[in-house]
């Protein structure tokens, strides 16, 4: 009888564990057995913009008035080599052959020669080959980790409060160095993350460095969003720079959101149990939206009088979310991670392996409720692969999709029924 009771208790515990955590992790987060759709099921005509300058464009931002798409591009191969933010549980790393050797990369020598590039893409100036006029924006007055000009870009946001001028706030995953500017072992000390601020005159091919924000609370920065008067919020997607606890964050959470003031002082504004907080967006009401890459929802937050973030809602998406953007209609565009293991494979071998991508549009109804619509999915990765950011131009009804390790940017034009 005692054995029977123990067995029943064990079965009950397993059932509770499955219902409360394992089911969501397997089917919603990892995408096990998730059904997806072909891109032909959606009203878009898409094409790839394949150019080495447009490789690994994890984040993008549209200057609606200037008609320029800005993209932070780190290079597809290089992103797979220097990717200190991607620590995964050992069981997940090694789920597929050779993954243990290819993930959680701290290979400083694999960084893109010359560093990441901030690209200026003039979306109203098409060229004969189906591209757009574009150029990279070089830096002035900036010195990288080893004394060169290299940036290691991840996410960014833009202040456009001054006419004719933009101010870029760029997350920079620069490697740690010693006093002689020799590289330290990144697998031991982690990344030396900063936020670099540049002033840019529209149309120029150069941006001037204004300041570097380095703070202990900027330790695993993924993305940021401006809030007011030069202040911004940023996501730390992990619990720390390195260590075994960091490897468990995908399973049990550990990230947070921090707020940095214009004077460079930063402080956490959420708890430290967020499940891989990733993309950020702020709407005209000042609400902060946080995409979770280890949970199937977007968190909705409001600032309190003490400048802390209080979660007021969750937008259920049904799969992990990477970056977010807001269009001129105040619609939020979110990129979903359709199949986690396929994405991991693709980051390790971006030129030979694709990964399905899902794009959602989130609409806030007059009653304050959120409506989520799947607007694009590419099961076979024919045109869109391993996406991390989607930006919609409402004026032309074009959708631009980039990815952290994707070797191209995809542009999709709306097709009217």
mmCIF file of C-alpha atoms in Angstrom:
data_model
loop_
_atom_site.group_PDB
_atom_site.id
_atom_site.type_symbol
_atom_site.label_atom_id
_atom_site.label_comp_id
_atom_site.label_asym_id
_atom_site.label_seq_id
_atom_site.Cartn_x
_atom_site.Cartn_y
_atom_site.Cartn_z
ATOM 1 C CA UNK A 1 0.000 0.000 0.000
ATOM 2 C CA UNK A 2 2.855 2.369 0.875
ATOM 3 C CA UNK A 3 4.516 1.628 -2.476
ATOM 4 C CA UNK A 4 1.253 2.365 -4.266
ATOM 5 C CA UNK A 5 0.914 5.695 -2.463
ATOM 6 C CA UNK A 6 4.493 6.656 -3.351
ATOM 7 C CA UNK A 7 3.895 5.723 -6.983
ATOM 8 C CA UNK A 8 0.690 7.730 -7.116
ATOM 9 C CA UNK A 9 2.442 10.704 -5.535
ATOM 10 C CA UNK A 10 5.298 10.497 -8.052
ATOM 11 C CA UNK A 11 2.881 10.297 -10.972
ATOM 12 C CA UNK A 12 0.981 13.306 -9.630
ATOM 13 C CA UNK A 13 4.204 15.303 -9.289
ATOM 14 C CA UNK A 14 5.238 14.473 -12.854
ATOM 15 C CA UNK A 15 1.790 15.442 -14.129
ATOM 16 C CA UNK A 16 1.917 18.778 -12.315
ATOM 17 C CA UNK A 17 5.456 19.446 -13.595
ATOM 18 C CA UNK A 18 4.315 18.697 -17.134
ATOM 19 C CA UNK A 19 1.273 20.950 -16.905
ATOM 20 C CA UNK A 20 3.004 23.866 -15.201
ATOM 21 C CA UNK A 21 6.301 23.969 -17.102
ATOM 22 C CA UNK A 22 7.348 21.128 -19.409
ATOM 23 C CA UNK A 23 4.427 21.297 -21.830
ATOM 24 C CA UNK A 24 4.902 25.006 -22.505
ATOM 25 C CA UNK A 25 8.677 24.632 -22.785
ATOM 26 C CA UNK A 26 8.510 21.742 -25.263
ATOM 27 C CA UNK A 27 5.665 22.841 -27.487
ATOM 28 C CA UNK A 28 5.532 26.640 -27.168
ATOM 29 C CA UNK A 29 9.173 27.560 -26.541
ATOM 30 C CA UNK A 30 11.063 24.888 -28.477
ATOM 31 C CA UNK A 31 8.324 24.410 -31.070
ATOM 32 C CA UNK A 32 8.299 20.611 -30.896
ATOM 33 C CA UNK A 33 5.611 19.324 -33.295
ATOM 34 C CA UNK A 34 4.530 22.858 -34.147
ATOM 35 C CA UNK A 35 2.670 23.062 -37.452
ATOM 36 C CA UNK A 36 3.651 25.943 -39.718
ATOM 37 C CA UNK A 37 2.554 27.340 -43.062
ATOM 38 C CA UNK A 38 4.120 27.947 -46.441
ATOM 39 C CA UNK A 39 4.813 31.530 -47.460
ATOM 40 C CA UNK A 40 2.455 31.090 -50.414
ATOM 41 C CA UNK A 41 -0.416 31.107 -47.922
ATOM 42 C CA UNK A 42 0.128 34.827 -47.265
ATOM 43 C CA UNK A 43 -0.443 37.880 -49.508
ATOM 44 C CA UNK A 44 3.164 38.908 -50.005
ATOM 45 C CA UNK A 45 5.581 38.941 -52.911
ATOM 46 C CA UNK A 46 9.042 38.552 -51.400
ATOM 47 C CA UNK A 47 12.623 38.670 -52.580
ATOM 48 C CA UNK A 48 16.023 38.421 -50.963
ATOM 49 C CA UNK A 49 18.565 41.233 -50.958
ATOM 50 C CA UNK A 50 21.788 39.224 -50.949
ATOM 51 C CA UNK A 51 24.884 41.317 -50.276
ATOM 52 C CA UNK A 52 27.740 40.763 -47.837
ATOM 53 C CA UNK A 53 27.022 44.197 -46.358
ATOM 54 C CA UNK A 54 23.514 43.001 -45.460
ATOM 55 C CA UNK A 55 24.578 39.857 -43.619
ATOM 56 C CA UNK A 56 23.603 39.362 -39.996
ATOM 57 C CA UNK A 57 21.330 42.414 -39.667
ATOM 58 C CA UNK A 58 19.771 41.633 -36.296
ATOM 59 C CA UNK A 59 17.985 44.937 -35.793
ATOM 60 C CA UNK A 60 16.581 47.607 -38.119
ATOM 61 C CA UNK A 61 14.834 50.956 -37.778
ATOM 62 C CA UNK A 62 12.907 52.997 -40.346
ATOM 63 C CA UNK A 63 13.188 56.760 -40.687
ATOM 64 C CA UNK A 64 9.693 57.246 -42.070
ATOM 65 C CA UNK A 65 10.148 60.876 -43.097
ATOM 66 C CA UNK A 66 13.652 60.411 -44.477
ATOM 67 C CA UNK A 67 12.665 57.167 -46.281
ATOM 68 C CA UNK A 68 15.766 55.361 -45.049
ATOM 69 C CA UNK A 69 15.987 51.950 -43.405
ATOM 70 C CA UNK A 70 18.904 51.664 -40.989
ATOM 71 C CA UNK A 71 20.265 48.187 -40.257
ATOM 72 C CA UNK A 72 22.847 46.971 -37.728
ATOM 73 C CA UNK A 73 24.724 44.198 -39.545
ATOM 74 C CA UNK A 74 27.429 42.069 -37.946
ATOM 75 C CA UNK A 75 28.057 39.456 -40.660
ATOM 76 C CA UNK A 76 26.496 35.993 -40.783
ATOM 77 C CA UNK A 77 29.586 33.857 -40.203
ATOM 78 C CA UNK A 78 30.998 36.284 -37.655
ATOM 79 C CA UNK A 79 27.809 36.319 -35.619
ATOM 80 C CA UNK A 80 28.058 32.566 -35.211
ATOM 81 C CA UNK A 81 31.638 32.935 -33.980
ATOM 82 C CA UNK A 82 31.340 35.951 -31.672
ATOM 83 C CA UNK A 83 27.990 35.416 -29.988
ATOM 84 C CA UNK A 84 28.555 35.733 -26.218
ATOM 85 C CA UNK A 85 24.865 36.197 -25.522
ATOM 86 C CA UNK A 86 23.909 32.720 -26.670
ATOM 87 C CA UNK A 87 24.490 30.395 -23.759
ATOM 88 C CA UNK A 88 22.196 27.397 -23.703
ATOM 89 C CA UNK A 89 21.651 24.458 -21.343
ATOM 90 C CA UNK A 90 24.073 21.618 -22.132
ATOM 91 C CA UNK A 91 21.206 19.286 -23.011
ATOM 92 C CA UNK A 92 19.877 21.775 -25.543
ATOM 93 C CA UNK A 93 23.311 22.552 -26.977
ATOM 94 C CA UNK A 94 24.048 18.916 -27.619
ATOM 95 C CA UNK A 95 20.592 17.893 -28.790
ATOM 96 C CA UNK A 96 21.852 17.734 -32.344
ATOM 97 C CA UNK A 97 25.194 16.498 -33.652
ATOM 98 C CA UNK A 98 28.187 18.780 -33.138
ATOM 99 C CA UNK A 99 26.132 21.541 -31.505
ATOM 100 C CA UNK A 100 28.349 21.483 -28.406
ATOM 101 C CA UNK A 101 31.245 22.752 -30.512
ATOM 102 C CA UNK A 102 29.301 25.364 -32.428
ATOM 103 C CA UNK A 103 27.276 27.280 -29.873
ATOM 104 C CA UNK A 104 27.957 29.740 -27.053
ATOM 105 C CA UNK A 105 30.798 31.121 -29.140
ATOM 106 C CA UNK A 106 33.431 33.340 -27.565
ATOM 107 C CA UNK A 107 35.741 33.246 -30.572
ATOM 108 C CA UNK A 108 37.180 36.764 -30.682
ATOM 109 C CA UNK A 109 39.229 35.945 -33.774
ATOM 110 C CA UNK A 110 35.994 35.170 -35.616
ATOM 111 C CA UNK A 111 34.699 38.735 -35.329
ATOM 112 C CA UNK A 112 33.930 40.449 -38.609
ATOM 113 C CA UNK A 113 37.042 42.129 -40.073
ATOM 114 C CA UNK A 114 36.445 45.843 -39.684
ATOM 115 C CA UNK A 115 33.576 45.216 -37.286
ATOM 116 C CA UNK A 116 29.830 45.521 -37.676
ATOM 117 C CA UNK A 117 28.340 48.071 -40.036
ATOM 118 C CA UNK A 118 25.399 50.397 -39.656
ATOM 119 C CA UNK A 119 23.782 50.414 -43.089
ATOM 120 C CA UNK A 120 21.698 53.184 -44.645
ATOM 121 C CA UNK A 121 19.222 51.753 -47.179
ATOM 122 C CA UNK A 122 17.204 54.270 -49.233
ATOM 123 C CA UNK A 123 13.968 52.385 -49.730
ATOM 124 C CA UNK A 124 12.492 54.839 -52.259
ATOM 125 C CA UNK A 125 15.529 54.642 -54.529
ATOM 126 C CA UNK A 126 15.497 51.216 -56.223
ATOM 127 C CA UNK A 127 18.378 50.141 -58.438
ATOM 128 C CA UNK A 128 18.333 48.174 -61.667
ATOM 129 C CA UNK A 129 19.284 44.908 -59.950
ATOM 130 C CA UNK A 130 16.294 44.973 -57.588
ATOM 131 C CA UNK A 131 18.214 46.460 -54.681
ATOM 132 C CA UNK A 132 18.093 49.947 -53.227
ATOM 133 C CA UNK A 133 20.754 52.608 -53.065
ATOM 134 C CA UNK A 134 22.672 52.045 -49.840
ATOM 135 C CA UNK A 135 25.892 52.791 -48.031
ATOM 136 C CA UNK A 136 27.546 52.075 -44.714
ATOM 137 C CA UNK A 137 27.907 54.783 -42.080
ATOM 138 C CA UNK A 138 31.452 55.103 -40.800
ATOM 139 C CA UNK A 139 32.403 56.317 -37.332
ATOM 140 C CA UNK A 140 34.234 59.475 -36.305
ATOM 141 C CA UNK A 141 35.826 59.948 -32.902
ATOM 142 C CA UNK A 142 35.168 56.380 -31.758
ATOM 143 C CA UNK A 143 37.848 53.959 -30.566
ATOM 144 C CA UNK A 144 37.132 50.249 -30.226
ATOM 145 C CA UNK A 145 38.344 47.757 -27.654
ATOM 146 C CA UNK A 146 41.795 47.273 -29.172
ATOM 147 C CA UNK A 147 42.250 50.821 -30.432
ATOM 148 C CA UNK A 148 40.684 50.178 -33.832
ATOM 149 C CA UNK A 149 37.265 51.372 -35.030
ATOM 150 C CA UNK A 150 35.413 48.064 -34.712
ATOM 151 C CA UNK A 151 31.848 47.905 -33.425
ATOM 152 C CA UNK A 152 30.036 44.688 -32.512
ATOM 153 C CA UNK A 153 26.419 45.712 -32.972
ATOM 154 C CA UNK A 154 23.330 43.976 -31.625
ATOM 155 C CA UNK A 155 20.242 46.165 -31.119
ATOM 156 C CA UNK A 156 19.678 49.911 -31.322
ATOM 157 C CA UNK A 157 17.210 52.767 -31.171
ATOM 158 C CA UNK A 158 17.161 56.273 -32.588
ATOM 159 C CA UNK A 159 16.376 59.739 -31.238
ATOM 160 C CA UNK A 160 14.955 61.924 -34.011
ATOM 161 C CA UNK A 161 13.955 64.946 -31.916
ATOM 162 C CA UNK A 162 16.326 67.340 -33.736
ATOM 163 C CA UNK A 163 15.309 68.175 -37.347
ATOM 164 C CA UNK A 164 17.778 66.887 -39.923
ATOM 165 C CA UNK A 165 19.674 64.892 -37.322
ATOM 166 C CA UNK A 166 19.529 61.445 -35.771
ATOM 167 C CA UNK A 167 21.107 60.213 -32.579
ATOM 168 C CA UNK A 168 21.907 56.491 -32.596
ATOM 169 C CA UNK A 169 21.994 54.496 -29.353
ATOM 170 C CA UNK A 170 23.858 51.299 -30.284
ATOM 171 C CA UNK A 171 24.388 48.215 -28.139
ATOM 172 C CA UNK A 172 28.002 47.186 -28.610
ATOM 173 C CA UNK A 173 29.252 43.717 -27.621
ATOM 174 C CA UNK A 174 32.893 44.715 -27.557
ATOM 175 C CA UNK A 175 35.345 42.089 -26.278
ATOM 176 C CA UNK A 176 37.145 42.539 -22.967
ATOM 177 C CA UNK A 177 40.833 43.508 -23.084
ATOM 178 C CA UNK A 178 43.621 44.083 -20.571
ATOM 179 C CA UNK A 179 45.615 47.281 -20.001
ATOM 180 C CA UNK A 180 47.760 46.494 -23.042
ATOM 181 C CA UNK A 181 44.614 46.012 -25.160
ATOM 182 C CA UNK A 182 45.160 42.275 -25.450
ATOM 183 C CA UNK A 183 42.043 40.141 -25.562
ATOM 184 C CA UNK A 184 41.006 38.445 -22.337
ATOM 185 C CA UNK A 185 39.439 34.989 -22.302
ATOM 186 C CA UNK A 186 35.826 35.857 -23.086
ATOM 187 C CA UNK A 187 34.565 32.456 -21.945
ATOM 188 C CA UNK A 188 35.810 33.404 -18.468
ATOM 189 C CA UNK A 189 35.119 37.147 -18.228
ATOM 190 C CA UNK A 190 32.293 37.536 -20.743
ATOM 191 C CA UNK A 191 31.553 40.477 -22.997
ATOM 192 C CA UNK A 192 32.456 44.104 -22.220
ATOM 193 C CA UNK A 193 29.051 45.418 -23.243
ATOM 194 C CA UNK A 194 28.433 49.128 -23.740
ATOM 195 C CA UNK A 195 25.939 51.500 -25.308
ATOM 196 C CA UNK A 196 27.552 53.831 -27.833
ATOM 197 C CA UNK A 197 25.844 57.111 -28.710
ATOM 198 C CA UNK A 198 26.475 58.787 -32.077
ATOM 199 C CA UNK A 199 25.199 61.962 -33.738
ATOM 200 C CA UNK A 200 24.341 61.608 -37.410
ATOM 201 C CA UNK A 201 23.429 64.241 -39.968
ATOM 202 C CA UNK A 202 20.880 62.759 -42.347
ATOM 203 C CA UNK A 203 22.362 61.811 -45.702
ATOM 204 C CA UNK A 204 25.931 61.737 -44.413
ATOM 205 C CA UNK A 205 28.249 58.755 -44.627
ATOM 206 C CA UNK A 206 29.748 59.370 -41.196
ATOM 207 C CA UNK A 207 28.471 59.610 -37.623
ATOM 208 C CA UNK A 208 30.224 61.342 -34.733
ATOM 209 C CA UNK A 209 30.749 59.578 -31.436
ATOM 210 C CA UNK A 210 29.243 61.417 -28.471
ATOM 211 C CA UNK A 211 29.702 59.100 -25.505
ATOM 212 C CA UNK A 212 30.022 55.551 -24.213
ATOM 213 C CA UNK A 213 27.685 54.252 -21.531
ATOM 214 C CA UNK A 214 29.327 51.485 -19.509
ATOM 215 C CA UNK A 215 27.685 50.313 -16.308
ATOM 216 C CA UNK A 216 27.481 47.096 -14.239
ATOM 217 C CA UNK A 217 23.766 46.914 -15.078
ATOM 218 C CA UNK A 218 24.634 46.742 -18.790
ATOM 219 C CA UNK A 219 26.053 43.234 -18.592
ATOM 220 C CA UNK A 220 24.124 41.131 -21.125
ATOM 221 C CA UNK A 221 22.404 43.790 -23.214
ATOM 222 C CA UNK A 222 20.277 42.643 -26.121
ATOM 223 C CA UNK A 223 18.122 45.571 -27.198
ATOM 224 C CA UNK A 224 17.076 49.023 -26.057
ATOM 225 C CA UNK A 225 14.309 51.579 -26.490
ATOM 226 C CA UNK A 226 14.322 55.290 -25.750
ATOM 227 C CA UNK A 227 11.795 56.515 -23.210
ATOM 228 C CA UNK A 228 12.378 60.239 -22.507
ATOM 229 C CA UNK A 229 15.029 62.966 -22.243
ATOM 230 C CA UNK A 230 17.887 60.732 -23.349
ATOM 231 C CA UNK A 231 16.903 57.912 -21.003
ATOM 232 C CA UNK A 232 16.352 54.390 -22.294
ATOM 233 C CA UNK A 233 15.430 50.923 -21.168
ATOM 234 C CA UNK A 234 17.420 47.870 -22.209
ATOM 235 C CA UNK A 235 17.027 44.135 -21.895
ATOM 236 C CA UNK A 236 19.682 41.994 -20.226
ATOM 237 C CA UNK A 237 18.773 38.653 -21.747
ATOM 238 C CA UNK A 238 20.666 36.570 -19.179
ATOM 239 C CA UNK A 239 21.383 36.508 -15.452
ATOM 240 C CA UNK A 240 25.085 37.227 -15.894
ATOM 241 C CA UNK A 241 27.975 37.413 -18.335
ATOM 242 C CA UNK A 242 29.205 33.832 -17.908
ATOM 243 C CA UNK A 243 28.715 30.776 -15.737
ATOM 244 C CA UNK A 244 26.568 27.709 -15.295
ATOM 245 C CA UNK A 245 23.637 29.745 -13.979
ATOM 246 C CA UNK A 246 23.588 31.643 -17.272
ATOM 247 C CA UNK A 247 23.320 28.369 -19.159
ATOM 248 C CA UNK A 248 20.107 27.588 -17.269
ATOM 249 C CA UNK A 249 18.403 30.882 -18.089
ATOM 250 C CA UNK A 250 16.522 29.446 -21.058
ATOM 251 C CA UNK A 251 14.944 26.945 -18.666
ATOM 252 C CA UNK A 252 14.269 28.968 -15.525
ATOM 253 C CA UNK A 253 14.684 32.617 -16.509
ATOM 254 C CA UNK A 254 17.193 35.131 -15.247
ATOM 255 C CA UNK A 255 17.104 38.248 -17.397
ATOM 256 C CA UNK A 256 15.817 41.712 -16.580
ATOM 257 C CA UNK A 257 15.100 45.180 -17.916
ATOM 258 C CA UNK A 258 17.286 48.079 -16.793
ATOM 259 C CA UNK A 259 16.811 51.814 -17.211
ATOM 260 C CA UNK A 260 19.704 54.145 -17.986
ATOM 261 C CA UNK A 261 19.472 57.904 -17.544
ATOM 262 C CA UNK A 262 21.105 60.471 -19.803
ATOM 263 C CA UNK A 263 23.973 60.819 -17.295
ATOM 264 C CA UNK A 264 24.898 57.144 -17.717
ATOM 265 C CA UNK A 265 23.496 55.909 -14.408
ATOM 266 C CA UNK A 266 21.589 52.632 -14.772
ATOM 267 C CA UNK A 267 19.405 50.536 -12.488
ATOM 268 C CA UNK A 268 17.195 47.452 -12.877
ATOM 269 C CA UNK A 269 13.501 48.270 -13.244
ATOM 270 C CA UNK A 270 12.142 44.701 -13.223
ATOM 271 C CA UNK A 271 12.889 41.555 -11.293
ATOM 272 C CA UNK A 272 15.649 39.236 -12.502
ATOM 273 C CA UNK A 273 13.532 36.253 -13.498
ATOM 274 C CA UNK A 274 12.413 37.275 -16.990
ATOM 275 C CA UNK A 275 12.673 34.463 -19.515
ATOM 276 C CA UNK A 276 15.258 35.705 -22.004
ATOM 277 C CA UNK A 277 13.917 39.248 -22.474
ATOM 278 C CA UNK A 278 14.831 40.287 -25.979
ATOM 279 C CA UNK A 279 13.204 42.923 -28.183
ATOM 280 C CA UNK A 280 11.820 46.192 -26.835
ATOM 281 C CA UNK A 281 9.309 48.737 -28.081
ATOM 282 C CA UNK A 282 7.644 51.792 -26.565
ATOM 283 C CA UNK A 283 4.277 53.089 -27.796
ATOM 284 C CA UNK A 284 2.947 56.653 -27.816
ATOM 285 C CA UNK A 285 1.346 56.085 -24.403
ATOM 286 C CA UNK A 286 4.717 55.200 -22.908
ATOM 287 C CA UNK A 287 3.906 51.517 -22.446
ATOM 288 C CA UNK A 288 6.940 49.256 -22.740
ATOM 289 C CA UNK A 289 6.688 45.970 -24.653
ATOM 290 C CA UNK A 290 9.210 43.184 -24.041
ATOM 291 C CA UNK A 291 9.528 40.149 -26.297
ATOM 292 C CA UNK A 292 10.496 36.942 -24.505
ATOM 293 C CA UNK A 293 12.662 34.366 -26.278
ATOM 294 C CA UNK A 294 12.054 31.630 -23.701
ATOM 295 C CA UNK A 295 8.325 32.221 -23.287
ATOM 296 C CA UNK A 296 5.418 32.458 -25.751
ATOM 297 C CA UNK A 297 4.341 36.023 -25.051
ATOM 298 C CA UNK A 298 5.143 39.724 -25.126
ATOM 299 C CA UNK A 299 5.103 41.412 -21.727
ATOM 300 C CA UNK A 300 3.379 44.800 -21.410
ATOM 301 C CA UNK A 301 4.746 47.168 -18.757
ATOM 302 C CA UNK A 302 3.988 50.615 -17.372
ATOM 303 C CA UNK A 303 6.349 52.849 -15.434
ATOM 304 C CA UNK A 304 5.454 53.528 -11.820
ATOM 305 C CA UNK A 305 6.075 56.812 -10.017
ATOM 306 C CA UNK A 306 9.355 55.284 -8.786
ATOM 307 C CA UNK A 307 10.471 54.571 -12.387
ATOM 308 C CA UNK A 308 10.040 50.830 -11.981
ATOM 309 C CA UNK A 309 8.276 48.731 -14.593
ATOM 310 C CA UNK A 310 5.036 47.077 -13.544
ATOM 311 C CA UNK A 311 3.678 44.324 -15.782
ATOM 312 C CA UNK A 312 0.064 45.098 -16.653
ATOM 313 C CA UNK A 313 -0.619 42.563 -19.401
ATOM 314 C CA UNK A 314 0.700 39.686 -21.471
ATOM 315 C CA UNK A 315 0.137 39.356 -25.192
ATOM 316 C CA UNK A 316 0.015 35.646 -25.957
ATOM 317 C CA UNK A 317 1.759 34.915 -29.240
ATOM 318 C CA UNK A 318 2.157 31.158 -28.932
ATOM 319 C CA UNK A 319 5.887 31.040 -29.633
ATOM 320 C CA UNK A 320 9.081 32.807 -28.517
ATOM 321 C CA UNK A 321 9.542 36.372 -29.714
ATOM 322 C CA UNK A 322 12.699 38.146 -30.803
ATOM 323 C CA UNK A 323 12.667 41.830 -31.761
ATOM 324 C CA UNK A 324 9.755 44.262 -31.957
ATOM 325 C CA UNK A 325 9.029 47.365 -34.013
ATOM 326 C CA UNK A 326 6.189 49.882 -34.112
ATOM 327 C CA UNK A 327 4.865 51.320 -37.392
ATOM 328 C CA UNK A 328 3.197 54.676 -38.024
ATOM 329 C CA UNK A 329 -0.214 53.144 -37.318
ATOM 330 C CA UNK A 330 0.966 52.127 -33.832
ATOM 331 C CA UNK A 331 0.848 48.461 -34.822
ATOM 332 C CA UNK A 332 3.527 46.301 -33.214
ATOM 333 C CA UNK A 333 5.423 43.892 -35.459
ATOM 334 C CA UNK A 334 6.944 40.885 -33.710
ATOM 335 C CA UNK A 335 9.171 38.149 -35.109
ATOM 336 C CA UNK A 336 8.431 34.704 -33.731
ATOM 337 C CA UNK A 337 10.895 31.823 -33.440
ATOM 338 C CA UNK A 338 8.982 29.053 -35.161
ATOM 339 C CA UNK A 339 11.385 26.181 -34.482
ATOM 340 C CA UNK A 340 14.067 26.751 -31.852
ATOM 341 C CA UNK A 341 16.322 23.870 -32.890
ATOM 342 C CA UNK A 342 16.151 24.880 -36.552
ATOM 343 C CA UNK A 343 17.197 28.395 -35.574
ATOM 344 C CA UNK A 344 20.128 27.038 -33.557
ATOM 345 C CA UNK A 345 21.190 24.969 -36.566
ATOM 346 C CA UNK A 346 20.914 27.955 -38.875
ATOM 347 C CA UNK A 347 23.035 30.230 -36.684
ATOM 348 C CA UNK A 348 25.752 27.576 -36.714
ATOM 349 C CA UNK A 349 25.660 27.242 -40.512
ATOM 350 C CA UNK A 350 23.766 30.246 -41.927
ATOM 351 C CA UNK A 351 24.797 29.844 -45.568
ATOM 352 C CA UNK A 352 23.602 26.253 -45.851
ATOM 353 C CA UNK A 353 20.779 25.885 -43.343
ATOM 354 C CA UNK A 354 17.607 27.919 -43.148
ATOM 355 C CA UNK A 355 15.075 28.248 -40.373
ATOM 356 C CA UNK A 356 11.345 29.023 -40.603
ATOM 357 C CA UNK A 357 10.247 32.480 -39.524
ATOM 358 C CA UNK A 358 6.882 33.800 -38.361
ATOM 359 C CA UNK A 359 5.867 37.465 -38.295
ATOM 360 C CA UNK A 360 2.989 38.741 -36.162
ATOM 361 C CA UNK A 361 1.147 42.048 -36.129
ATOM 362 C CA UNK A 362 -0.220 43.124 -32.753
ATOM 363 C CA UNK A 363 -3.103 45.602 -32.702
ATOM 364 C CA UNK A 364 -4.427 47.376 -29.645
ATOM 365 C CA UNK A 365 -8.212 47.675 -29.854
ATOM 366 C CA UNK A 366 -10.123 50.713 -28.513
ATOM 367 C CA UNK A 367 -11.089 48.698 -25.426
ATOM 368 C CA UNK A 368 -7.403 48.182 -24.597
ATOM 369 C CA UNK A 369 -7.329 44.511 -25.544
ATOM 370 C CA UNK A 370 -4.627 43.200 -27.838
ATOM 371 C CA UNK A 371 -5.300 41.304 -31.048
ATOM 372 C CA UNK A 372 -2.534 39.171 -32.540
ATOM 373 C CA UNK A 373 -2.492 38.239 -36.219
ATOM 374 C CA UNK A 374 -0.012 36.005 -38.010
ATOM 375 C CA UNK A 375 0.773 37.946 -41.177
ATOM 376 C CA UNK A 376 3.633 35.921 -42.642
ATOM 377 C CA UNK A 377 5.242 32.539 -42.183
ATOM 378 C CA UNK A 378 7.865 30.813 -44.284
ATOM 379 C CA UNK A 379 7.969 27.153 -43.338
ATOM 380 C CA UNK A 380 10.551 26.223 -45.962
ATOM 381 C CA UNK A 381 12.652 29.397 -45.499
ATOM 382 C CA UNK A 382 12.310 30.126 -49.211
ATOM 383 C CA UNK A 383 12.526 33.879 -48.830
ATOM 384 C CA UNK A 384 12.620 34.571 -45.079
ATOM 385 C CA UNK A 385 15.033 32.659 -42.859
ATOM 386 C CA UNK A 386 16.000 32.913 -39.185
ATOM 387 C CA UNK A 387 14.387 36.322 -38.857
ATOM 388 C CA UNK A 388 14.886 38.481 -35.764
ATOM 389 C CA UNK A 389 13.375 41.852 -36.804
ATOM 390 C CA UNK A 390 10.496 42.914 -39.054
ATOM 391 C CA UNK A 391 9.917 46.552 -40.015
ATOM 392 C CA UNK A 392 6.788 47.628 -41.887
ATOM 393 C CA UNK A 393 6.603 50.730 -44.053
ATOM 394 C CA UNK A 394 2.923 51.681 -44.019
ATOM 395 C CA UNK A 395 3.368 54.192 -46.851
ATOM 396 C CA UNK A 396 4.412 51.570 -49.410
ATOM 397 C CA UNK A 397 3.135 48.475 -47.596
ATOM 398 C CA UNK A 398 6.564 46.890 -47.741
ATOM 399 C CA UNK A 399 7.832 44.575 -45.016
ATOM 400 C CA UNK A 400 11.563 44.268 -44.348
ATOM 401 C CA UNK A 401 12.899 41.267 -42.406
ATOM 402 C CA UNK A 402 16.459 40.771 -41.176
ATOM 403 C CA UNK A 403 18.149 38.192 -38.980
ATOM 404 C CA UNK A 404 21.051 38.010 -36.534
ATOM 405 C CA UNK A 405 22.896 35.495 -38.718
ATOM 406 C CA UNK A 406 20.804 35.610 -41.904
ATOM 407 C CA UNK A 407 22.954 36.245 -45.016
ATOM 408 C CA UNK A 408 20.422 38.650 -46.559
ATOM 409 C CA UNK A 409 17.553 41.028 -45.876
ATOM 410 C CA UNK A 410 14.120 40.093 -47.196
ATOM 411 C CA UNK A 411 11.741 42.663 -48.646
ATOM 412 C CA UNK A 412 8.092 41.685 -49.091
ATOM 413 C CA UNK A 413 5.514 43.732 -50.972
ATOM 414 C CA UNK A 414 1.851 43.482 -50.080
ATOM 415 C CA UNK A 415 -0.265 41.793 -52.731
ATOM 416 C CA UNK A 416 -3.861 42.972 -52.824
ATOM 417 C CA UNK A 417 -6.494 40.273 -53.228
#
